[in-house]
Amino acid sequence: MSEENTVDALSNTNNQQQKLEEKKCQLNLIQNYPQKNAEVLSSQYGFNIFLAGLLLMFAWAIHAVGITDRDLLSYLITLMLIQLIWMLWYIFRSYSPRRSIKEKDTDAGARWLRCGITLFAVITLILDSFKIGYYIGYSECLSITEGIFPVTHAVHTLLQVYFLWFHAKDIIQSFKTLERFGLIHAVFTNLLLWANGILTESKHQLNEHKERLITLGFSNITMDLHTPECNCTSSVCSIFSQGIYYLYPFTIEYHILASTMLYVLWKNIGRTVKHHQQQKIHFKFHGITVGTIFGLIILTTTIAVLVVYLIQIGRSKRKSELALTMFYLYAITVLSLMCTAGIIGLIIYRMENKSMDETESPAKKLDSDLLVGSACGSWLISWGSILAIICAKTHPVYAWHNLPYSILVIIEKYIQNLFIIECIHRKEDDEMDNKTIERIFALSSRSTLSLTSSYEVYNEAVTISNKEFPYISNSNISNISLVENNSEEKKKQENNNSIQLSPSAISIHSRPAKLNTKRRILKNIAAFLFLCNISLWILPAFGCRPQYDNGLEEVVFGFEPWIIVVNLAMPFSIFYRMHSASSLFEVYCKT
């Protein structure tokens, strides 16, 4: 009978547990459905405003009937004003004690990232001031929207940088549906501003390329210039018009960084954080002499190559070929060194027996996706160059330098992506150390132990500390024994040979400042790759684009198709270098 009662009781408890689990599942479904619907609806809203903006840009670029730059700028101004209203509402609401954000995502909105976006924002404000000055000079024949746009953009930039500085880590738990729409609107507004900057800068680069072709004797090339039809009322209009295009690369990077940070904030809405411990990233400039020296040499050489290239290209056929040959030889050398450094770093990582961090983090996942996604731009151009070299009937001298250059571009990005992702997704050493400390304290914090068991605890704790936490000095071990002897004498008088081992008896020293060999090598590799990516960002961002100037791909694919491919893929290639540089800075700080 007792056995039957036991079986019945167990079956009843199992049934109750199943019912509770079913109720929990039903509640989770009820709670998750509105959130998932809001996420889907908000993302569709964002895609629609983005596609409408892209269509306006395309219509303006091809001079569609009835579409002018006034229509495009009016649309962008409207989107920025809506985002400004939402950001002001969010900021004022965040000051309320009831609405204070308690949950934070420690992986999002790193300090160095916010400092970088602030630097780009400052240069963007300078660009806006140049546009305002340009509008004042040509105010008689320019639309008023061309004056309103830079003013609105400047206010938008100031408020958005403030918003990202103080709210990029927020995990929103209230007004979630409204916040999803507000954030996705901000994400796609920045993407449209990014696309508008790319379009304007690409048209300028294309016009410069056409001017070079005209000087080299090519005919039947039409220029696409949007010069005002009146005279400038100021003597500095030429400075403003020329300076604007040198600042566009910075504002393009500003908007893409802002959109990524806002996207992470959107993904974090309603998210449950499992850990609250913030992994602080410290930047220390020591132990990286070799990597920094080689990186600075490449950076200096890059500036010299850029100046020579811009001076020589388009002057004559011979000078253009020499400039292209110089660029390809320099780029092959840099890419070969970067591949070698990346392979060494990967070998060192694989030699270390560290587990991967499997926690879900929107910021880390987005970093990995952007690395692979933006690399596709340069991969597309490289494969186009390889096919053009194979299919071309005649090959100039510099074409044979273009082949290894294009192959190395593909290989280098593949290796560098593996190196960065390998480091970003590894667990921190501090987490392992904290677990070891907890194990030692758990063993040493038993309230009343016998004399024998206390020595077992002590020996086990010392064994763990020697194997897993080697920063406990011998003097501390002797201190532990003295503390135990004193406590033993006192406890003998009080409680029949029983003692207590306090956790405070174990003093733990911090990690020594001196780097080991592996960490020093990895830091030098990260610093070297960081400066190399900055160098390879400078070249295309400021006009060194042999994909336009070598002419081989244009002969094989046709002038207009190849220019379209380059104009679409080049912005992603430029963004890849800047994003890789920021990721490598994080790799350096974590190593």
PDB file of N, CA, C and O in Angstrom, residues 9 18 36 82 93 117 133 139 157 163 197 216 224 255 271 316 342 351 402 408 427 439 458-459 474 477 481 488 566:
ATOM      1  N   ALA A   9       1.629   9.553  -5.462  1.00  0.00           N
ATOM      2  CA  ALA A   9       2.113  10.884  -5.117  1.00  0.00           C
ATOM      3  C   ALA A   9       3.094  11.408  -6.168  1.00  0.00           C
ATOM      4  O   ALA A   9       3.062  12.577  -6.563  1.00  0.00           O
ATOM      5  N   GLN A  18       3.942  19.237 -15.006  1.00  0.00           N
ATOM      6  CA  GLN A  18       3.616  19.406 -16.418  1.00  0.00           C
ATOM      7  C   GLN A  18       2.621  20.529 -16.636  1.00  0.00           C
ATOM      8  O   GLN A  18       2.747  21.321 -17.584  1.00  0.00           O
ATOM      9  N   LYS A  36       7.249  40.236 -30.480  1.00  0.00           N
ATOM     10  CA  LYS A  36       7.687  39.795 -31.800  1.00  0.00           C
ATOM     11  C   LYS A  36       6.946  40.536 -32.896  1.00  0.00           C
ATOM     12  O   LYS A  36       7.540  40.936 -33.909  1.00  0.00           O
ATOM     13  N   ILE A  82      11.647  64.077 -37.323  1.00  0.00           N
ATOM     14  CA  ILE A  82      10.908  63.056 -36.566  1.00  0.00           C
ATOM     15  C   ILE A  82      11.826  62.377 -35.547  1.00  0.00           C
ATOM     16  O   ILE A  82      11.448  62.153 -34.392  1.00  0.00           O
ATOM     17  N   ARG A  93      12.065  61.665 -20.784  1.00  0.00           N
ATOM     18  CA  ARG A  93      11.428  60.590 -20.042  1.00  0.00           C
ATOM     19  C   ARG A  93      12.425  59.820 -19.189  1.00  0.00           C
ATOM     20  O   ARG A  93      12.093  59.306 -18.124  1.00  0.00           O
ATOM     21  N   ILE A 117      33.016  57.964 -32.455  1.00  0.00           N
ATOM     22  CA  ILE A 117      31.866  58.567 -33.137  1.00  0.00           C
ATOM     23  C   ILE A 117      31.778  60.061 -32.823  1.00  0.00           C
ATOM     24  O   ILE A 117      31.311  60.857 -33.649  1.00  0.00           O
ATOM     25  N   GLY A 133      28.094  77.829 -45.392  1.00  0.00           N
ATOM     26  CA  GLY A 133      28.840  78.896 -46.057  1.00  0.00           C
ATOM     27  C   GLY A 133      28.677  78.849 -47.562  1.00  0.00           C
ATOM     28  O   GLY A 133      28.556  79.902 -48.222  1.00  0.00           O
ATOM     29  N   SER A 139      23.225  81.825 -52.411  1.00  0.00           N
ATOM     30  CA  SER A 139      21.839  81.843 -51.942  1.00  0.00           C
ATOM     31  C   SER A 139      20.865  82.379 -52.998  1.00  0.00           C
ATOM     32  O   SER A 139      19.668  82.093 -52.950  1.00  0.00           O
ATOM     33  N   THR A 157      22.976  65.943 -35.435  1.00  0.00           N
ATOM     34  CA  THR A 157      24.250  65.342 -35.042  1.00  0.00           C
ATOM     35  C   THR A 157      24.547  65.587 -33.568  1.00  0.00           C
ATOM     36  O   THR A 157      24.954  64.671 -32.836  1.00  0.00           O
ATOM     37  N   PHE A 163      22.724  61.500 -27.193  1.00  0.00           N
ATOM     38  CA  PHE A 163      21.879  60.329 -26.950  1.00  0.00           C
ATOM     39  C   PHE A 163      22.708  59.057 -26.888  1.00  0.00           C
ATOM     40  O   PHE A 163      22.526  58.211 -25.999  1.00  0.00           O
ATOM     41  N   GLY A 197      25.387  60.579 -48.513  1.00  0.00           N
ATOM     42  CA  GLY A 197      26.785  60.988 -48.537  1.00  0.00           C
ATOM     43  C   GLY A 197      27.602  60.187 -49.529  1.00  0.00           C
ATOM     44  O   GLY A 197      28.459  60.729 -50.241  1.00  0.00           O
ATOM     45  N   LEU A 216      43.488  62.368 -71.024  1.00  0.00           N
ATOM     46  CA  LEU A 216      44.255  61.306 -71.682  1.00  0.00           C
ATOM     47  C   LEU A 216      43.816  61.064 -73.112  1.00  0.00           C
ATOM     48  O   LEU A 216      44.340  60.175 -73.784  1.00  0.00           O
ATOM     49  N   ASP A 224      28.911  65.219 -65.402  1.00  0.00           N
ATOM     50  CA  ASP A 224      27.659  65.349 -64.646  1.00  0.00           C
ATOM     51  C   ASP A 224      27.908  66.317 -63.487  1.00  0.00           C
ATOM     52  O   ASP A 224      28.159  65.906 -62.353  1.00  0.00           O
ATOM     53  N   HIS A 255      27.800  58.226 -39.799  1.00  0.00           N
ATOM     54  CA  HIS A 255      26.420  57.746 -39.904  1.00  0.00           C
ATOM     55  C   HIS A 255      26.330  56.228 -39.846  1.00  0.00           C
ATOM     56  O   HIS A 255      25.374  55.689 -39.270  1.00  0.00           O
ATOM     57  N   ARG A 271      15.120  42.715 -23.677  1.00  0.00           N
ATOM     58  CA  ARG A 271      16.048  41.603 -23.466  1.00  0.00           C
ATOM     59  C   ARG A 271      16.335  41.406 -21.983  1.00  0.00           C
ATOM     60  O   ARG A 271      16.363  42.360 -21.205  1.00  0.00           O
ATOM     61  N   SER A 316      49.557  61.981 -67.776  1.00  0.00           N
ATOM     62  CA  SER A 316      49.889  61.404 -69.077  1.00  0.00           C
ATOM     63  C   SER A 316      49.773  59.891 -68.939  1.00  0.00           C
ATOM     64  O   SER A 316      49.618  59.366 -67.830  1.00  0.00           O
ATOM     65  N   GLY A 342      48.350  38.025 -39.397  1.00  0.00           N
ATOM     66  CA  GLY A 342      47.096  37.376 -39.030  1.00  0.00           C
ATOM     67  C   GLY A 342      47.243  35.882 -38.821  1.00  0.00           C
ATOM     68  O   GLY A 342      46.655  35.305 -37.899  1.00  0.00           O
ATOM     69  N   MET A 351      46.727  27.693 -30.118  1.00  0.00           N
ATOM     70  CA  MET A 351      47.580  27.005 -29.132  1.00  0.00           C
ATOM     71  C   MET A 351      47.047  27.189 -27.714  1.00  0.00           C
ATOM     72  O   MET A 351      47.327  26.369 -26.836  1.00  0.00           O
ATOM     73  N   ASN A 402      48.121  43.843 -60.764  1.00  0.00           N
ATOM     74  CA  ASN A 402      46.742  43.871 -60.283  1.00  0.00           C
ATOM     75  C   ASN A 402      46.256  42.477 -59.891  1.00  0.00           C
ATOM     76  O   ASN A 402      45.450  42.328 -58.963  1.00  0.00           O
ATOM     77  N   LEU A 408      45.318  38.806 -53.072  1.00  0.00           N
ATOM     78  CA  LEU A 408      45.693  39.078 -51.677  1.00  0.00           C
ATOM     79  C   LEU A 408      44.597  39.811 -50.920  1.00  0.00           C
ATOM     80  O   LEU A 408      44.438  39.621 -49.714  1.00  0.00           O
ATOM     81  N   LYS A 427      36.389  33.893 -24.057  1.00  0.00           N
ATOM     82  CA  LYS A 427      36.086  34.331 -22.705  1.00  0.00           C
ATOM     83  C   LYS A 427      37.264  35.093 -22.129  1.00  0.00           C
ATOM     84  O   LYS A 427      38.417  34.844 -22.454  1.00  0.00           O
ATOM     85  N   ARG A 439      35.752  29.427  -5.843  1.00  0.00           N
ATOM     86  CA  ARG A 439      35.979  28.064  -5.384  1.00  0.00           C
ATOM     87  C   ARG A 439      36.837  28.040  -4.129  1.00  0.00           C
ATOM     88  O   ARG A 439      36.587  27.277  -3.202  1.00  0.00           O
ATOM     89  N   TYR A 458      42.435  23.612   3.494  1.00  0.00           N
ATOM     90  CA  TYR A 458      43.603  24.462   3.240  1.00  0.00           C
ATOM     91  C   TYR A 458      44.457  23.896   2.109  1.00  0.00           C
ATOM     92  O   TYR A 458      44.872  24.594   1.194  1.00  0.00           O
ATOM     93  N   ASN A 459      44.712  22.577   2.177  1.00  0.00           N
ATOM     94  CA  ASN A 459      45.531  21.965   1.137  1.00  0.00           C
ATOM     95  C   ASN A 459      44.853  22.036  -0.221  1.00  0.00           C
ATOM     96  O   ASN A 459      45.479  22.286  -1.242  1.00  0.00           O
ATOM     97  N   ASN A 474      54.252  32.959  -1.932  1.00  0.00           N
ATOM     98  CA  ASN A 474      54.615  32.052  -0.845  1.00  0.00           C
ATOM     99  C   ASN A 474      54.460  32.703   0.511  1.00  0.00           C
ATOM    100  O   ASN A 474      54.143  32.044   1.507  1.00  0.00           O
ATOM    101  N   ILE A 477      51.035  32.197   1.659  1.00  0.00           N
ATOM    102  CA  ILE A 477      50.789  30.849   2.149  1.00  0.00           C
ATOM    103  C   ILE A 477      51.271  30.708   3.583  1.00  0.00           C
ATOM    104  O   ILE A 477      50.624  30.102   4.432  1.00  0.00           O
ATOM    105  N   SER A 481      49.133  29.850   7.110  1.00  0.00           N
ATOM    106  CA  SER A 481      49.442  28.866   8.136  1.00  0.00           C
ATOM    107  C   SER A 481      49.511  29.497   9.511  1.00  0.00           C
ATOM    108  O   SER A 481      49.083  28.915  10.506  1.00  0.00           O
ATOM    109  N   GLU A 488      43.722  28.039  15.663  1.00  0.00           N
ATOM    110  CA  GLU A 488      43.636  26.694  16.246  1.00  0.00           C
ATOM    111  C   GLU A 488      43.770  26.759  17.758  1.00  0.00           C
ATOM    112  O   GLU A 488      43.025  26.103  18.492  1.00  0.00           O
ATOM    113  N   VAL A 566      31.658  49.459 -59.057  1.00  0.00           N
ATOM    114  CA  VAL A 566      32.609  50.103 -58.145  1.00  0.00           C
ATOM    115  C   VAL A 566      31.891  51.058 -57.191  1.00  0.00           C
ATOM    116  O   VAL A 566      32.176  51.091 -55.993  1.00  0.00           O
TER     117      VAL A 566
END
